[in-house]
Amino acid sequence: MQALTHCLTTERGCGLITLNASDDGAHLYRSLGFTTNQRAMRLILTASCPTTAAQTRR
């Protein structure tokens, strides 16, 4: 997971990761810096994510 967040920030320029964590996985994501936002867990990074066509269709 740390390699993924590193890749997303340095190679993709993302500043936000949002995921839906299971009860079993929530502890792991919290230990990596994610915070709870209702059912989704979110990690705000230093750069911003570019908008893609897939994101705008939601």
mmCIF file of N, CA and C in Angstrom:
data_model
loop_
_atom_site.group_PDB
_atom_site.id
_atom_site.type_symbol
_atom_site.label_atom_id
_atom_site.label_comp_id
_atom_site.label_asym_id
_atom_site.label_seq_id
_atom_site.Cartn_x
_atom_site.Cartn_y
_atom_site.Cartn_z
ATOM 1 N N MET A 1 0.823 -1.184 0.000
ATOM 2 C CA MET A 1 0.000 0.000 0.000
ATOM 3 C C MET A 1 0.867 1.247 0.000
ATOM 4 N N GLN A 2 1.973 1.234 0.717
ATOM 5 C CA GLN A 2 2.865 2.393 0.739
ATOM 6 C C GLN A 2 3.468 2.642 -0.638
ATOM 7 N N ALA A 3 3.794 1.573 -1.364
ATOM 8 C CA ALA A 3 4.336 1.727 -2.722
ATOM 9 C C ALA A 3 3.280 2.327 -3.650
ATOM 10 N N LEU A 4 2.044 1.915 -3.468
ATOM 11 C CA LEU A 4 0.954 2.446 -4.286
ATOM 12 C C LEU A 4 0.753 3.935 -4.027
ATOM 13 N N THR A 5 0.706 4.346 -2.760
ATOM 14 C CA THR A 5 0.515 5.765 -2.468
ATOM 15 C C THR A 5 1.698 6.588 -2.963
ATOM 16 N N HIS A 6 2.905 6.040 -2.868
ATOM 17 C CA HIS A 6 4.085 6.730 -3.398
ATOM 18 C C HIS A 6 3.968 6.909 -4.908
ATOM 19 N N CYS A 7 3.592 5.862 -5.606
ATOM 20 C CA CYS A 7 3.429 5.919 -7.064
ATOM 21 C C CYS A 7 2.361 6.943 -7.451
ATOM 22 N N LEU A 8 1.232 6.922 -6.743
ATOM 23 C CA LEU A 8 0.147 7.843 -7.079
ATOM 24 C C LEU A 8 0.550 9.300 -6.875
ATOM 25 N N THR A 9 1.358 9.578 -5.871
ATOM 26 C CA THR A 9 1.755 10.965 -5.631
ATOM 27 C C THR A 9 2.877 11.410 -6.550
ATOM 28 N N THR A 10 3.887 10.579 -6.741
ATOM 29 C CA THR A 10 5.058 11.007 -7.510
ATOM 30 C C THR A 10 4.888 10.835 -9.009
ATOM 31 N N GLU A 11 4.233 9.765 -9.451
ATOM 32 C CA GLU A 11 4.111 9.511 -10.887
ATOM 33 C C GLU A 11 2.792 9.998 -11.466
ATOM 34 N N ARG A 12 1.749 10.020 -10.673
ATOM 35 C CA ARG A 12 0.417 10.384 -11.172
ATOM 36 C C ARG A 12 -0.059 11.743 -10.687
ATOM 37 N N GLY A 13 0.609 12.315 -9.696
ATOM 38 C CA GLY A 13 0.228 13.622 -9.191
ATOM 39 C C GLY A 13 -1.073 13.659 -8.408
ATOM 40 N N CYS A 14 -1.503 12.523 -7.883
ATOM 41 C CA CYS A 14 -2.768 12.471 -7.124
ATOM 42 C C CYS A 14 -2.592 13.062 -5.735
ATOM 43 N N GLY A 15 -3.632 13.740 -5.273
ATOM 44 C CA GLY A 15 -3.613 14.310 -3.950
ATOM 45 C C GLY A 15 -4.667 13.736 -3.025
ATOM 46 N N LEU A 16 -5.454 12.785 -3.530
ATOM 47 C CA LEU A 16 -6.535 12.220 -2.727
ATOM 48 C C LEU A 16 -6.788 10.778 -3.152
ATOM 49 N N ILE A 17 -6.876 9.899 -2.179
ATOM 50 C CA ILE A 17 -7.253 8.505 -2.420
ATOM 51 C C ILE A 17 -8.484 8.233 -1.572
ATOM 52 N N THR A 18 -9.542 7.724 -2.188
ATOM 53 C CA THR A 18 -10.749 7.364 -1.463
ATOM 54 C C THR A 18 -11.022 5.888 -1.700
ATOM 55 N N LEU A 19 -11.324 5.151 -0.647
ATOM 56 C CA LEU A 19 -11.648 3.736 -0.787
ATOM 57 C C LEU A 19 -12.724 3.356 0.197
ATOM 58 N N ASN A 20 -13.385 2.273 -0.079
ATOM 59 C CA ASN A 20 -14.363 1.695 0.836
ATOM 60 C C ASN A 20 -13.684 0.534 1.546
ATOM 61 N N ALA A 21 -13.441 0.691 2.831
ATOM 62 C CA ALA A 21 -12.725 -0.327 3.604
ATOM 63 C C ALA A 21 -13.706 -1.232 4.324
ATOM 64 N N SER A 22 -13.357 -2.506 4.372
ATOM 65 C CA SER A 22 -14.136 -3.432 5.200
ATOM 66 C C SER A 22 -13.790 -3.164 6.661
ATOM 67 N N ASP A 23 -14.590 -3.686 7.554
ATOM 68 C CA ASP A 23 -14.295 -3.542 8.984
ATOM 69 C C ASP A 23 -12.928 -4.140 9.315
ATOM 70 N N ASP A 24 -12.595 -5.252 8.668
ATOM 71 C CA ASP A 24 -11.309 -5.905 8.921
ATOM 72 C C ASP A 24 -10.125 -5.082 8.399
ATOM 73 N N GLY A 25 -10.311 -4.362 7.302
ATOM 74 C CA GLY A 25 -9.219 -3.601 6.689
ATOM 75 C C GLY A 25 -9.067 -2.184 7.209
ATOM 76 N N ALA A 26 -10.083 -1.665 7.883
ATOM 77 C CA ALA A 26 -10.064 -0.265 8.317
ATOM 78 C C ALA A 26 -8.847 0.060 9.196
ATOM 79 N N HIS A 27 -8.481 -0.847 10.091
ATOM 80 C CA HIS A 27 -7.333 -0.605 10.976
ATOM 81 C C HIS A 27 -6.054 -0.403 10.161
ATOM 82 N N LEU A 28 -5.838 -1.215 9.150
ATOM 83 C CA LEU A 28 -4.651 -1.083 8.300
ATOM 84 C C LEU A 28 -4.613 0.287 7.643
ATOM 85 N N TYR A 29 -5.730 0.706 7.061
ATOM 86 C CA TYR A 29 -5.751 1.994 6.365
ATOM 87 C C TYR A 29 -5.564 3.158 7.331
ATOM 88 N N ARG A 30 -6.148 3.075 8.534
ATOM 89 C CA ARG A 30 -5.919 4.121 9.534
ATOM 90 C C ARG A 30 -4.435 4.216 9.892
ATOM 91 N N SER A 31 -3.765 3.061 9.999
ATOM 92 C CA SER A 31 -2.344 3.066 10.359
ATOM 93 C C SER A 31 -1.483 3.702 9.268
ATOM 94 N N LEU A 32 -2.019 3.780 8.047
ATOM 95 C CA LEU A 32 -1.298 4.401 6.932
ATOM 96 C C LEU A 32 -1.660 5.875 6.753
ATOM 97 N N GLY A 33 -2.545 6.387 7.606
ATOM 98 C CA GLY A 33 -2.885 7.803 7.548
ATOM 99 C C GLY A 33 -4.251 8.125 6.989
ATOM 100 N N PHE A 34 -5.007 7.106 6.566
ATOM 101 C CA PHE A 34 -6.364 7.346 6.076
ATOM 102 C C PHE A 34 -7.248 7.776 7.236
ATOM 103 N N THR A 35 -8.233 8.605 6.947
ATOM 104 C CA THR A 35 -9.210 9.017 7.952
ATOM 105 C C THR A 35 -10.591 8.554 7.511
ATOM 106 N N THR A 36 -11.485 8.386 8.468
ATOM 107 C CA THR A 36 -12.825 7.892 8.173
ATOM 108 C C THR A 36 -13.737 9.034 7.743
ATOM 109 N N ASN A 37 -14.485 8.785 6.681
ATOM 110 C CA ASN A 37 -15.485 9.722 6.188
ATOM 111 C C ASN A 37 -16.724 8.888 5.895
ATOM 112 N N GLN A 38 -17.602 8.737 6.869
ATOM 113 C CA GLN A 38 -18.739 7.826 6.822
ATOM 114 C C GLN A 38 -18.219 6.428 6.523
ATOM 115 N N ARG A 39 -18.591 5.777 5.410
ATOM 116 C CA ARG A 39 -18.116 4.428 5.088
ATOM 117 C C ARG A 39 -16.824 4.462 4.281
ATOM 118 N N ALA A 40 -16.535 5.557 3.617
ATOM 119 C CA ALA A 40 -15.312 5.647 2.810
ATOM 120 C C ALA A 40 -14.158 6.070 3.697
ATOM 121 N N MET A 41 -12.957 5.664 3.319
ATOM 122 C CA MET A 41 -11.758 6.120 4.003
ATOM 123 C C MET A 41 -10.961 6.913 2.996
ATOM 124 N N ARG A 42 -10.326 7.970 3.443
ATOM 125 C CA ARG A 42 -9.700 8.912 2.539
ATOM 126 C C ARG A 42 -8.303 9.251 3.036
ATOM 127 N N LEU A 43 -7.360 9.396 2.092
ATOM 128 C CA LEU A 43 -6.003 9.835 2.407
ATOM 129 C C LEU A 43 -5.709 11.029 1.525
ATOM 130 N N ILE A 44 -5.507 12.203 2.112
ATOM 131 C CA ILE A 44 -5.199 13.401 1.343
ATOM 132 C C ILE A 44 -3.695 13.505 1.218
ATOM 133 N N LEU A 45 -3.220 13.564 -0.034
ATOM 134 C CA LEU A 45 -1.796 13.628 -0.330
ATOM 135 C C LEU A 45 -1.417 15.070 -0.661
ATOM 136 N N THR A 46 -0.166 15.316 -0.997
ATOM 137 C CA THR A 46 0.295 16.685 -1.191
ATOM 138 C C THR A 46 -0.039 17.274 -2.554
ATOM 139 N N ALA A 47 -0.197 16.476 -3.585
ATOM 140 C CA ALA A 47 -0.513 16.976 -4.925
ATOM 141 C C ALA A 47 -1.978 16.722 -5.224
ATOM 142 N N SER A 48 -2.506 17.363 -6.261
ATOM 143 C CA SER A 48 -3.906 17.134 -6.615
ATOM 144 C C SER A 48 -4.002 16.153 -7.773
ATOM 145 N N CYS A 49 -5.078 15.359 -7.791
ATOM 146 C CA CYS A 49 -5.306 14.364 -8.840
ATOM 147 C C CYS A 49 -5.849 15.040 -10.085
ATOM 148 N N PRO A 50 -5.321 14.698 -11.254
ATOM 149 C CA PRO A 50 -5.936 15.220 -12.471
ATOM 150 C C PRO A 50 -7.297 14.559 -12.688
ATOM 151 N N THR A 51 -8.249 15.293 -13.198
ATOM 152 C CA THR A 51 -9.579 14.759 -13.473
ATOM 153 C C THR A 51 -9.518 13.928 -14.745
ATOM 154 N N THR A 52 -10.116 12.746 -14.697
ATOM 155 C CA THR A 52 -10.176 11.899 -15.878
ATOM 156 C C THR A 52 -11.613 11.827 -16.362
ATOM 157 N N ALA A 53 -11.800 11.355 -17.571
ATOM 158 C CA ALA A 53 -13.150 11.218 -18.124
ATOM 159 C C ALA A 53 -13.991 10.288 -17.267
ATOM 160 N N ALA A 54 -13.392 9.228 -16.722
ATOM 161 C CA ALA A 54 -14.131 8.281 -15.887
ATOM 162 C C ALA A 54 -14.646 8.951 -14.611
ATOM 163 N N GLN A 55 -13.860 9.865 -14.043
ATOM 164 C CA GLN A 55 -14.280 10.534 -12.822
ATOM 165 C C GLN A 55 -15.426 11.501 -13.099
ATOM 166 N N THR A 56 -15.439 12.137 -14.267
ATOM 167 C CA THR A 56 -16.472 13.124 -14.556
ATOM 168 C C THR A 56 -17.792 12.478 -14.914
ATOM 169 N N ARG A 57 -17.806 11.185 -15.274
ATOM 170 C CA ARG A 57 -19.048 10.491 -15.627
ATOM 171 C C ARG A 57 -19.859 10.076 -14.418
ATOM 172 N N ARG A 58 -19.304 10.083 -13.224
ATOM 173 C CA ARG A 58 -19.999 9.601 -12.027
ATOM 174 C C ARG A 58 -21.125 10.487 -11.633
#
